[in-house]
Structure formats: structure tokens, C-alpha cells
Short mmCIF file of C-alpha atoms and ligand atoms in Angstrom, two decimals:
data_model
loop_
_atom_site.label_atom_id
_atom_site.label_comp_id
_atom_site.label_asym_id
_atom_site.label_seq_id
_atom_site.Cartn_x
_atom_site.Cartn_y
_atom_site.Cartn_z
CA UNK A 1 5.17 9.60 24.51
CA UNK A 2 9.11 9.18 25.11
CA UNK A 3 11.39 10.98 24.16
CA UNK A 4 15.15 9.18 23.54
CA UNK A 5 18.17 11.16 23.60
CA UNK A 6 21.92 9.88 24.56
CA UNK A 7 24.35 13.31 26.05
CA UNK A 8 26.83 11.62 23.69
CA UNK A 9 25.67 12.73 21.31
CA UNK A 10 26.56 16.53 22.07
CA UNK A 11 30.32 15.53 21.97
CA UNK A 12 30.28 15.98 18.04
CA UNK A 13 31.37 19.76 17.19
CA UNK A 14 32.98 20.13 14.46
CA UNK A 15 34.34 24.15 14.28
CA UNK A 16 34.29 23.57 9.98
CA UNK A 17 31.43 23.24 7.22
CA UNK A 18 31.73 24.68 3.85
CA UNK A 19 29.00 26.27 1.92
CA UNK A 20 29.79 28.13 -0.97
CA UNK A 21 33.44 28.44 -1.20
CA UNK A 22 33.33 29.24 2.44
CA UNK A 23 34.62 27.68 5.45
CA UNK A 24 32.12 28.53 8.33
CA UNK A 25 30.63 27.16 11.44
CA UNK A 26 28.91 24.10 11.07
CA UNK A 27 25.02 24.89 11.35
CA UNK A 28 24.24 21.37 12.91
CA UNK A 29 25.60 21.74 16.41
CA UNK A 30 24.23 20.74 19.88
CA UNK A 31 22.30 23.94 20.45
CA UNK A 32 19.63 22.56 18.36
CA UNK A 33 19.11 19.68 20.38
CA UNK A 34 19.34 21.40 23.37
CA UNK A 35 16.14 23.51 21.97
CA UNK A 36 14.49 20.61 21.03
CA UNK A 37 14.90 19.18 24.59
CA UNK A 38 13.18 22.09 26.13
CA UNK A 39 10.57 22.02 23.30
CA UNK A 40 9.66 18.42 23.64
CA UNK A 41 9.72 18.42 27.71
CA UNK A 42 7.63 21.54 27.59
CA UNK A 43 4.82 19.74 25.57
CA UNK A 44 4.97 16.43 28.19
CA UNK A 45 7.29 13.91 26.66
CA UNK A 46 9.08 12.14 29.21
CA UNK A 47 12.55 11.04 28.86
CA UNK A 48 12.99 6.85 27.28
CA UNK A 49 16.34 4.81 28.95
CA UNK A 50 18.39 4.88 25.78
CA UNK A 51 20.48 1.87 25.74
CA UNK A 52 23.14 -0.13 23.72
CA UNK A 53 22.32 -2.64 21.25
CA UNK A 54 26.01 -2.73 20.24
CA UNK A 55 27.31 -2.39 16.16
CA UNK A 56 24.76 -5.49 15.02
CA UNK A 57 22.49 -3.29 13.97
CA UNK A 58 24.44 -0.09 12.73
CA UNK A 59 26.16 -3.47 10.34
CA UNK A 60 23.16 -4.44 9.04
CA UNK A 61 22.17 -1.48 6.72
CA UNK A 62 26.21 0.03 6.40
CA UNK A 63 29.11 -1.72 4.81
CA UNK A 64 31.51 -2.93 7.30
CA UNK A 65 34.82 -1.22 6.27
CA UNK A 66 32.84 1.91 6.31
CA UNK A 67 32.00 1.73 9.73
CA UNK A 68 35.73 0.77 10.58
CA UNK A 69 37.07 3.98 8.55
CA UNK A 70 34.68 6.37 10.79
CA UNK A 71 35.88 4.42 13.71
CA UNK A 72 39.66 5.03 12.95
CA UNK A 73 39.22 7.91 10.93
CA UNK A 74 40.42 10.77 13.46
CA UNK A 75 43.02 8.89 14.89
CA UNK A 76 44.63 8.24 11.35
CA UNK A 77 44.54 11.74 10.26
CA UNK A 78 46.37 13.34 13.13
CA UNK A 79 48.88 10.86 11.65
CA UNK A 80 49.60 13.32 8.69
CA UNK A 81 52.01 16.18 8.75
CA UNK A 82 50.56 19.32 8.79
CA UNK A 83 47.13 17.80 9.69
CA UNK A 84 44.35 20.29 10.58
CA UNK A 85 42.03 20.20 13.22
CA UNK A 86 39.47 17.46 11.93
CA UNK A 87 39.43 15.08 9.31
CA UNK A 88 38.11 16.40 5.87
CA UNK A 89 38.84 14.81 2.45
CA UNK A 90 41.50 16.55 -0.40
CA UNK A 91 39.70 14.53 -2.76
CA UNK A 92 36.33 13.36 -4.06
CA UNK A 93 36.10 9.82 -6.12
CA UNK A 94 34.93 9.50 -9.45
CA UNK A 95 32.87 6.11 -9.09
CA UNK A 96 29.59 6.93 -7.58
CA UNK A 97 27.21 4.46 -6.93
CA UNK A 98 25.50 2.64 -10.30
CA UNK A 99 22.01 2.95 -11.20
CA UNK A 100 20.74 0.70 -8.47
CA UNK A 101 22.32 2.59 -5.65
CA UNK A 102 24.16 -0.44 -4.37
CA UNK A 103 26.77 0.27 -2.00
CA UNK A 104 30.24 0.51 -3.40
CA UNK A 105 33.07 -2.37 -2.81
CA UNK A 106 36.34 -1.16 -0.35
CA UNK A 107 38.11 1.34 -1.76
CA UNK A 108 41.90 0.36 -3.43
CA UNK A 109 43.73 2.98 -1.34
CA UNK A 110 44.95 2.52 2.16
CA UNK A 111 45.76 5.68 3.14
CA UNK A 112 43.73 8.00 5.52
CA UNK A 113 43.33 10.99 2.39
CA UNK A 114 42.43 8.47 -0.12
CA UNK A 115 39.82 6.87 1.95
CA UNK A 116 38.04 10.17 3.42
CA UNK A 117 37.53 10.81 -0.26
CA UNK A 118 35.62 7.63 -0.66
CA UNK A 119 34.26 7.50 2.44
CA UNK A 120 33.18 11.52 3.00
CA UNK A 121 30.85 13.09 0.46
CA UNK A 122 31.83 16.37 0.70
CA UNK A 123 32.87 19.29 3.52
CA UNK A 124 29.99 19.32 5.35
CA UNK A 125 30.81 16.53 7.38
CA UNK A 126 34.11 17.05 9.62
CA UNK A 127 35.30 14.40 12.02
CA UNK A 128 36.43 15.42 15.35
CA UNK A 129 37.91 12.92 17.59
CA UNK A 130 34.31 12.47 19.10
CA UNK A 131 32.30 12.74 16.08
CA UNK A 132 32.32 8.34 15.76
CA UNK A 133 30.60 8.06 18.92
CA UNK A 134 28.33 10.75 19.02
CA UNK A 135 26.88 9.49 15.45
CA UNK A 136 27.01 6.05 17.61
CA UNK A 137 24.89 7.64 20.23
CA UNK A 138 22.63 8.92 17.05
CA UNK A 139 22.21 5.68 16.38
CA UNK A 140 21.68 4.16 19.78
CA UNK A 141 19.11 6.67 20.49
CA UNK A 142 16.78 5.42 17.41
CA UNK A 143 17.52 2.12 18.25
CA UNK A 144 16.21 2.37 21.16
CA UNK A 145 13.48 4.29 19.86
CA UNK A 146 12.61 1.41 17.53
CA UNK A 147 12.94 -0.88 20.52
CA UNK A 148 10.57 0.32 22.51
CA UNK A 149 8.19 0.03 19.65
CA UNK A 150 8.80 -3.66 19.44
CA UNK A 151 7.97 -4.07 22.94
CA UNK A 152 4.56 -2.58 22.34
CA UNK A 153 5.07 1.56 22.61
CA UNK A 154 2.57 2.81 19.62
CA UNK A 155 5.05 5.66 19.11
CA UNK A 156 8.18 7.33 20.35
CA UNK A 157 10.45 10.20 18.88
CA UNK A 158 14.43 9.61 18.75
CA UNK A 159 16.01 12.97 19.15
CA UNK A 160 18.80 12.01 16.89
CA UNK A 161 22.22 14.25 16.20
CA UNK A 162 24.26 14.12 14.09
CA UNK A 163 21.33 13.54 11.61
CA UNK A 164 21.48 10.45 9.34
CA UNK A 165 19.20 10.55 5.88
CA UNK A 166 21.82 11.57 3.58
CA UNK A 167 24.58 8.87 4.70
CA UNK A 168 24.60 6.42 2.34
CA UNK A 169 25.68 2.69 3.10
CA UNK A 170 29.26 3.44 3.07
CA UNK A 171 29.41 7.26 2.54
CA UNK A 172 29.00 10.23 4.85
CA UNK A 173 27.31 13.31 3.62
CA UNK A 174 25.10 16.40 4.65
CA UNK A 175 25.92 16.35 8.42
CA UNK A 176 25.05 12.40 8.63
CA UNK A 177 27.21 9.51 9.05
CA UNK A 178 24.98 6.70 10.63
CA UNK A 179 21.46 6.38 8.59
CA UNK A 180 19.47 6.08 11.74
CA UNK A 181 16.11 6.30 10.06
CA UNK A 182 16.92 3.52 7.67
CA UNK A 183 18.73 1.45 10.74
CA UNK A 184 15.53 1.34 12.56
CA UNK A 185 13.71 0.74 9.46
CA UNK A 186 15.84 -2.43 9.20
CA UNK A 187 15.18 -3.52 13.08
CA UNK A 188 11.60 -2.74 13.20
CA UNK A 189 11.36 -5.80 9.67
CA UNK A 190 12.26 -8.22 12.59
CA UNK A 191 8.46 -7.71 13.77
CA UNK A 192 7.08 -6.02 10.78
CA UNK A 193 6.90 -7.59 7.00
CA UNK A 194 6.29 -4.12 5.84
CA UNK A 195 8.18 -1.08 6.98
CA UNK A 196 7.45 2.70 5.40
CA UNK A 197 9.87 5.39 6.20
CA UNK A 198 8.82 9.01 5.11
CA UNK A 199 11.00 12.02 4.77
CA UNK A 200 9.30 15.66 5.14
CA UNK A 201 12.83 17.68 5.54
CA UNK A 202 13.11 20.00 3.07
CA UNK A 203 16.07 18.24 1.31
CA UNK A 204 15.56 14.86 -0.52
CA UNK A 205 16.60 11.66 1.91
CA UNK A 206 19.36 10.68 -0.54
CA UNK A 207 20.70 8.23 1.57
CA UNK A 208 18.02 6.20 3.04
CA UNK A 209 16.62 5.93 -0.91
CA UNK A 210 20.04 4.39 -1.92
CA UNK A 211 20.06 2.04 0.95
CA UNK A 212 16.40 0.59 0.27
CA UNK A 213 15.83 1.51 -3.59
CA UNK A 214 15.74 -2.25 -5.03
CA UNK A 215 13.90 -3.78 -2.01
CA UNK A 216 9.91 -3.27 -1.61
CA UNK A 217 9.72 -4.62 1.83
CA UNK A 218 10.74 -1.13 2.78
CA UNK A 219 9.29 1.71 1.18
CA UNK A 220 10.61 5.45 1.02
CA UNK A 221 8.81 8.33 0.17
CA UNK A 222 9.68 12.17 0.72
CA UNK A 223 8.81 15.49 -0.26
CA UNK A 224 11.60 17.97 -0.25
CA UNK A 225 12.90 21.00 -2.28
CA UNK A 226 13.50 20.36 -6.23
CA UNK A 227 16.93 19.21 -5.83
CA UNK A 228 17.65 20.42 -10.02
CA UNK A 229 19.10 23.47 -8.06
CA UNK A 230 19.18 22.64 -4.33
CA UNK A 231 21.19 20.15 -1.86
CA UNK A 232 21.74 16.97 -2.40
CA UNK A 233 21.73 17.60 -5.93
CA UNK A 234 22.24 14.18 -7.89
CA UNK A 235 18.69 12.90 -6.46
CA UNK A 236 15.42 13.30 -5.37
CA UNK A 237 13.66 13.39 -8.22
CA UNK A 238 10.17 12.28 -9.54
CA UNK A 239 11.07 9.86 -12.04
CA UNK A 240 13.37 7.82 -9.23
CA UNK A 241 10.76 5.56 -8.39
CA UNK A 242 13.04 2.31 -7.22
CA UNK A 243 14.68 -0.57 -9.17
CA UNK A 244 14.60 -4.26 -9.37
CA UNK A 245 11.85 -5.72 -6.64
CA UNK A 246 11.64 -2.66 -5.30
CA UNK A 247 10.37 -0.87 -8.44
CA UNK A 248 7.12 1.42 -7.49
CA UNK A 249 8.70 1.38 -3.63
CA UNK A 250 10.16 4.89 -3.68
CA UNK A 251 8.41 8.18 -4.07
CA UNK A 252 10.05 11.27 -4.43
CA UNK A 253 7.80 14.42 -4.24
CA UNK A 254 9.74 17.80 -4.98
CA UNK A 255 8.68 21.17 -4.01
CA UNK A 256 10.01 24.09 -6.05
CA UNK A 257 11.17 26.68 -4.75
CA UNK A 258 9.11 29.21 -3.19
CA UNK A 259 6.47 26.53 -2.64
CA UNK A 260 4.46 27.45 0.89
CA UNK A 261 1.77 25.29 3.36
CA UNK A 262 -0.86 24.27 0.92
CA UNK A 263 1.97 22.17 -1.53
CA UNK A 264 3.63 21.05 1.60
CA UNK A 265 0.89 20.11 2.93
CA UNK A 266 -0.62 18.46 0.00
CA UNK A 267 2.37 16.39 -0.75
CA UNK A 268 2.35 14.85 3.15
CA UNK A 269 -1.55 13.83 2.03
CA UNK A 270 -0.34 11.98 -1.05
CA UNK A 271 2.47 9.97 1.11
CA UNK A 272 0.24 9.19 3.48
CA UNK A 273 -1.94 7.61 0.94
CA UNK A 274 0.80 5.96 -0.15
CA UNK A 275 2.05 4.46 2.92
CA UNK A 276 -1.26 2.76 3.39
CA UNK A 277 -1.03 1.00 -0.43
CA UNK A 278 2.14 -0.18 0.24
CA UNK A 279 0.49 -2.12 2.86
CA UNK A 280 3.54 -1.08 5.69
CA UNK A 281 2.95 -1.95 9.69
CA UNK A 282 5.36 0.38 11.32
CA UNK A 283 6.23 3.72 10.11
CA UNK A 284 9.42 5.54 10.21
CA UNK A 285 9.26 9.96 10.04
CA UNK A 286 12.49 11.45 8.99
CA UNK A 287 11.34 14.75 10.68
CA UNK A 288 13.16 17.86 9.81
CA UNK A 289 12.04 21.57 10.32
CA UNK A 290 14.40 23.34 7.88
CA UNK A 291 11.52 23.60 5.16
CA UNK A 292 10.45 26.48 7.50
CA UNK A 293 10.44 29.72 5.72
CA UNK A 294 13.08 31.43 9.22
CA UNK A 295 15.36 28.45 8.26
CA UNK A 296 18.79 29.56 6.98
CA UNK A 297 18.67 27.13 4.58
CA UNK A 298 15.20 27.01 3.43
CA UNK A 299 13.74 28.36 0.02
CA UNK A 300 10.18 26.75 0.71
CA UNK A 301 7.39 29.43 2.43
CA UNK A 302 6.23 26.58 5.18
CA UNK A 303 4.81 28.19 7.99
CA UNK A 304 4.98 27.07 11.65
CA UNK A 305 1.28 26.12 11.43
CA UNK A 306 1.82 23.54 8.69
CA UNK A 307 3.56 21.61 10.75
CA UNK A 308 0.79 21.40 12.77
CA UNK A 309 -1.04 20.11 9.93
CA UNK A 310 1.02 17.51 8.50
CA UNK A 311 1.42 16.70 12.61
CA UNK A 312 -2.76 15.79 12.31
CA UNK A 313 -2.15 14.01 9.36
CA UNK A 314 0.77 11.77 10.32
CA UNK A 315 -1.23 11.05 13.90
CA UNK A 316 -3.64 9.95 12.36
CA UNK A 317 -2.37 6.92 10.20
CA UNK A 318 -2.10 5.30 13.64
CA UNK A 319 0.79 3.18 12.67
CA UNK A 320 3.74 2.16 15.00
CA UNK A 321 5.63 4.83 14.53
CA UNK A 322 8.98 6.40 15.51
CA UNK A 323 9.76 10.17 14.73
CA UNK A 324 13.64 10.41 13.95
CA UNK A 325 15.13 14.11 14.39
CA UNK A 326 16.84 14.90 11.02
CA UNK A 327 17.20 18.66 9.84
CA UNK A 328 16.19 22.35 11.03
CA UNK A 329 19.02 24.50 11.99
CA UNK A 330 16.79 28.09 12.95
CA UNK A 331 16.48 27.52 16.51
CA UNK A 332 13.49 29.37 16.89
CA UNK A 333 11.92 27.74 13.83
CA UNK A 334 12.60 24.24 15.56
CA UNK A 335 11.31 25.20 18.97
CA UNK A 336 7.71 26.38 16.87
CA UNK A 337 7.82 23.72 14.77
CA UNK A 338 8.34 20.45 16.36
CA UNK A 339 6.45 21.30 19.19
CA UNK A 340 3.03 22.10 16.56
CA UNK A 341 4.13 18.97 14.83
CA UNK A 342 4.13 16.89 18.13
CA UNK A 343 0.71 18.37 19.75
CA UNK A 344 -1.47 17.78 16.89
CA UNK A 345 0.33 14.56 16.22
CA UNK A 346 -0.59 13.48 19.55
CA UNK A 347 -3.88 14.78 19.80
CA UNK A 348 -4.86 12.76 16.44
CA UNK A 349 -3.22 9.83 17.52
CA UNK A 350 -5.15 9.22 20.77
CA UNK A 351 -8.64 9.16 18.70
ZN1 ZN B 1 17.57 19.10 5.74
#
């Protein structure tokens, strides 16, 4: 299997994250995907020729002013007197999305502050002058993930930083600014009538629900941490099953706390299942290892071995599928994890 990655992406390092009420370092940084590198190329993946498919894509799941703000973003900021080292907002807006999730219109204000506000959901996601095209790279990377799928690859894995499933259409949030799961989802429709994307990281995949919750040619289904007390809060929960035409089309599956393998594990069965109803010919796996009970962030009990299960499971659905790096921020926990994800995916897979 191949293994995309783009070195721009390791440009993005943003030196602030607040969890809290404290500033800190930011615990996605470039030394996970440097262990996930060494993990991967240990167990035999070789590396894919990540290309450049240009913005077409990127435009055709996030609103375009959004993408211009992140472009022009740093720039503007250093504008300000006084400015600190990366852009973060003052502010937060008070319109959030409406029940349907659709993407919000430009925002009124003009000005740099106003717009981060609108644009960035919170502190965890600082802009450096390189964070636009590292999450570009991100991007580019499942792109050509996806692409190589297309052109006949049964499966590839898109080692993706930043992340992308909490970035909304035109909102940043939790570390992601490009939704690169929910990009490729959109390319792979070209070939596919039917497109699933699952989510096993331990928090819900707020974004890539919003983006696809009143369509049903693209389902989304992920099991995560409860959210009633957890990141990202404000969804993620059982009773959002999707709107409109694409009522029945998302399933949320949440964990509480303190949950270990066999709920974990039980909950990847029941997605599985309902991948295949939905009928879906290519398969996208928001894969993130930060359920693990050494993750900083984790208040699940999933072992390193679980992995390994839900990796047997996953294999074996046989779909065209591309695994898209989203959480996991224990290095040690990533470099167990993936790896007995990625074996006894591949094992199952080739029967
Ligand atoms: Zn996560």
C-alpha cells in the first residue's frame, strides 16, 4: 500500500494552543508525523508521488471567502499594532450554523479581528505564516490519496497534518482548517454514486457531519467520546441522525467515558454494518489514535490491540478505501497503534 505525505506539511508550528485557561504548546506538531513515517515505512508502505490538483477541489466542499481569509489571514494580522506572533481571534460570533449545518454567508466585517472570529472556532487553531500551505499540503496529500484510488489502487493511507474533521465549510477548529476527509469524499463521487466516510477518533467529526448532513449520497458515521462533557462539545450526538435528503445518512455513536476495547470495538462492528446498507462504493477512514488510553487527551480505556481489531474489521469490508491521518498526539501510542491498525488491516484485506 502507499503511503502519501507532502514535507509541507511540517512547515505548520504554531508555538500557541489553549486548553483550559492555559496557553501551551500546541499538541499537534510535526513530531507526530515524523513517528508515523517511521511506523508506516517499518510495516512496508512505500512512499505515493503526492501531487497538485490545485484549489478546485479544496472549493468544492469549503466556501470560497473562507479559503481566501486562511490564505491572507497571516499577512493581515501582522498588519495590527501590537500583533502577536500568530493569528488568533479576540472574538467568537454569535451566529452558529442553523439546524441543517449549512455553511454560513461572508461575514459583515472587513477587518482581520472581526473575521478570525468568524472564521476560527476557537484557540486551538493558530496561524503562522506557513500554516495556509501546510493545511494545503494536508489537503494535497489526500487528494492524491483519493487519486490514486480512482486510477484503480484498492487502498492507500494519506498521512495528513494539520488534521481536518472538525473544520467546518467555512470555519477552522480543533487543529483543522482544510476537511481533507470530506474533500476526498467529494472527489472520489466523481467515480462513485455512493461515498461512506467513517470517523473512529475519539472526538466526534463535527465538521465533516456539517459539511454532508442534508445529502445521502455521502454518508458519515463515527464513534467517539460522549461529547455532553468532552471536545467538540455542541455535537456528536445520537439523536443527530442528518436532515433533509440526507435524513438516516449520519450516525453518531458515543462512547462514555471510561469506555475500553469491547465498546470500541463493538461500535466499529455496527458502522461497518452500516456502511454496507447505505449501499457506499468507496470508503473514507478518518483514522485517529487519541482514543488510546496513553493519549493525553483520551478518557476512553482503548488498548493498542483494539486497533488491531477494528484494523481486521475495516480490511475486511474490501471497499476502495483511503485511510486519512486525523488525531493521536501520544507518540508512542501512535507508533503502537497505527502500525496494529495497518497490519491486520492489510492482512484482511488481501483475503
Ligand atoms: Zn481527536
Amino acid at each position: 500500500m502507499k503511503l502519501f505525505f507532502s514535507s509541507q506539511q511540517m512547515a505548520h508550528q504554531p508555538k500557541q494552543y489553549m486548553i483550559n485557561g492555559r496557553i501551551t504548546d500546541p499538541l499537534e506538531n510535526p513530531a507526530r508525523a515524523q513517528a508515523l513515517i517511521k511506523a508506516l515505512t517499518e510495516l512496508g508502505l512505500s512512499e505515493g508521488a503526492t501531487g497538485d490538483a490545485g484549489l478546485n477541489p479544496i472549493l468544492a466542499v469549503h466556501a470560497d471567502h473562507y479559503v481566501e481569509f486562511l490564505r491572507t489571514a497571516y499577512d493581515r494580522f501582522m498588519q495590527l499594532p501590537n500583533h502577536g506572533p500568530e493569528v488568533l481571534p479576540n472574538v467568537s460570533a454569535y451566529q452558529g450554523a442553523g439546524q441543517d449545518y449549512a455553511a454560513r454567508p461572508k461575514p459583515r466585517p472587513v477587518g482581520v479581528l472581526g473575521q478570525a472570529g468568524w472564521y476560527i472556532n476557537g484557540l486551538s487553531c493558530a496561524m503562522t505564516e506557513s500554516t495556509y500551505l501546510s493545511a494545503y499540503a494536508s489537503a494535497q496529500t489526500a487528494i492524491s490519496a483519493a487519486d490514486a484510488l480512482l486510477r484503480g489502487e484498492k487502498a492507500a493511507f494519506a498521512l495528513c497534518r494539520p488534521p481536518g474533521h472538525h473544520a467546518y465549510a467555512d470555519r477552522a477548529a480543533g487543529f483543522c482548517y482544510f476537511n481533507n476527509a470530506a474533500i476526498i469524499a467529494q472527489h472520489l463521487r466523481q467515480q462513485h454514486e455512493r461515498v461512506a466516510i467513517i470517523d473512529f477518533d475519539t472526538h466526534h467529526g463535527d465538521g465533516t457531519q456539517a459539511i454532508f448532513y442534508t445529502r445521502d449520497d455521502v454518508f458519515f458515521g463515527s464513534t467517539h467520546t460522549d461529547p455532553s462533557n468532552y471536545y467538540p462539545h455542541y455535537s456528536g450526538y445520537a439523536d443527530e441522525t442528518g436532515a433533509g435528503k440526507g435524513l438516516g445518512a449520519n450516525l453518531n455513536l458515543p462512547l462514555a467515558e471510561g469506555s475500553g476495547d469491547d465498546a470500541f470495538i463493538e461500535a466499529n462492528r455496527r458502522l461497518v454494518a452500516a456502511v454496507a446498507d447505505h449501499g457506499a462504493t468507496a470508503l473514507v477512514i478518518s483514522a485517529g489514535w487519541d482514543a488510546h488510553h496513553q493519549d493525553p487527551l483520551s478518557k476512553l480505556a482503548v488498548t493498542t490491540q483494539a486497533y488491531g481489531e477494528i484494523g481486521a474489521l475495516w480490511g475486511a469490508v474490501g471497499l476502495p478505501t483511503v485511510i486519512v491521518q486525523e488525531g493521536g498526539y501520544s507518540l508512542s501510542a501512535v507508533s503502537e497503534a497505527a502500525p496494529s491498525f495497518m497490519t491486520t488491516y492489510q492482512a484482511n484485506r488481501a483475503r
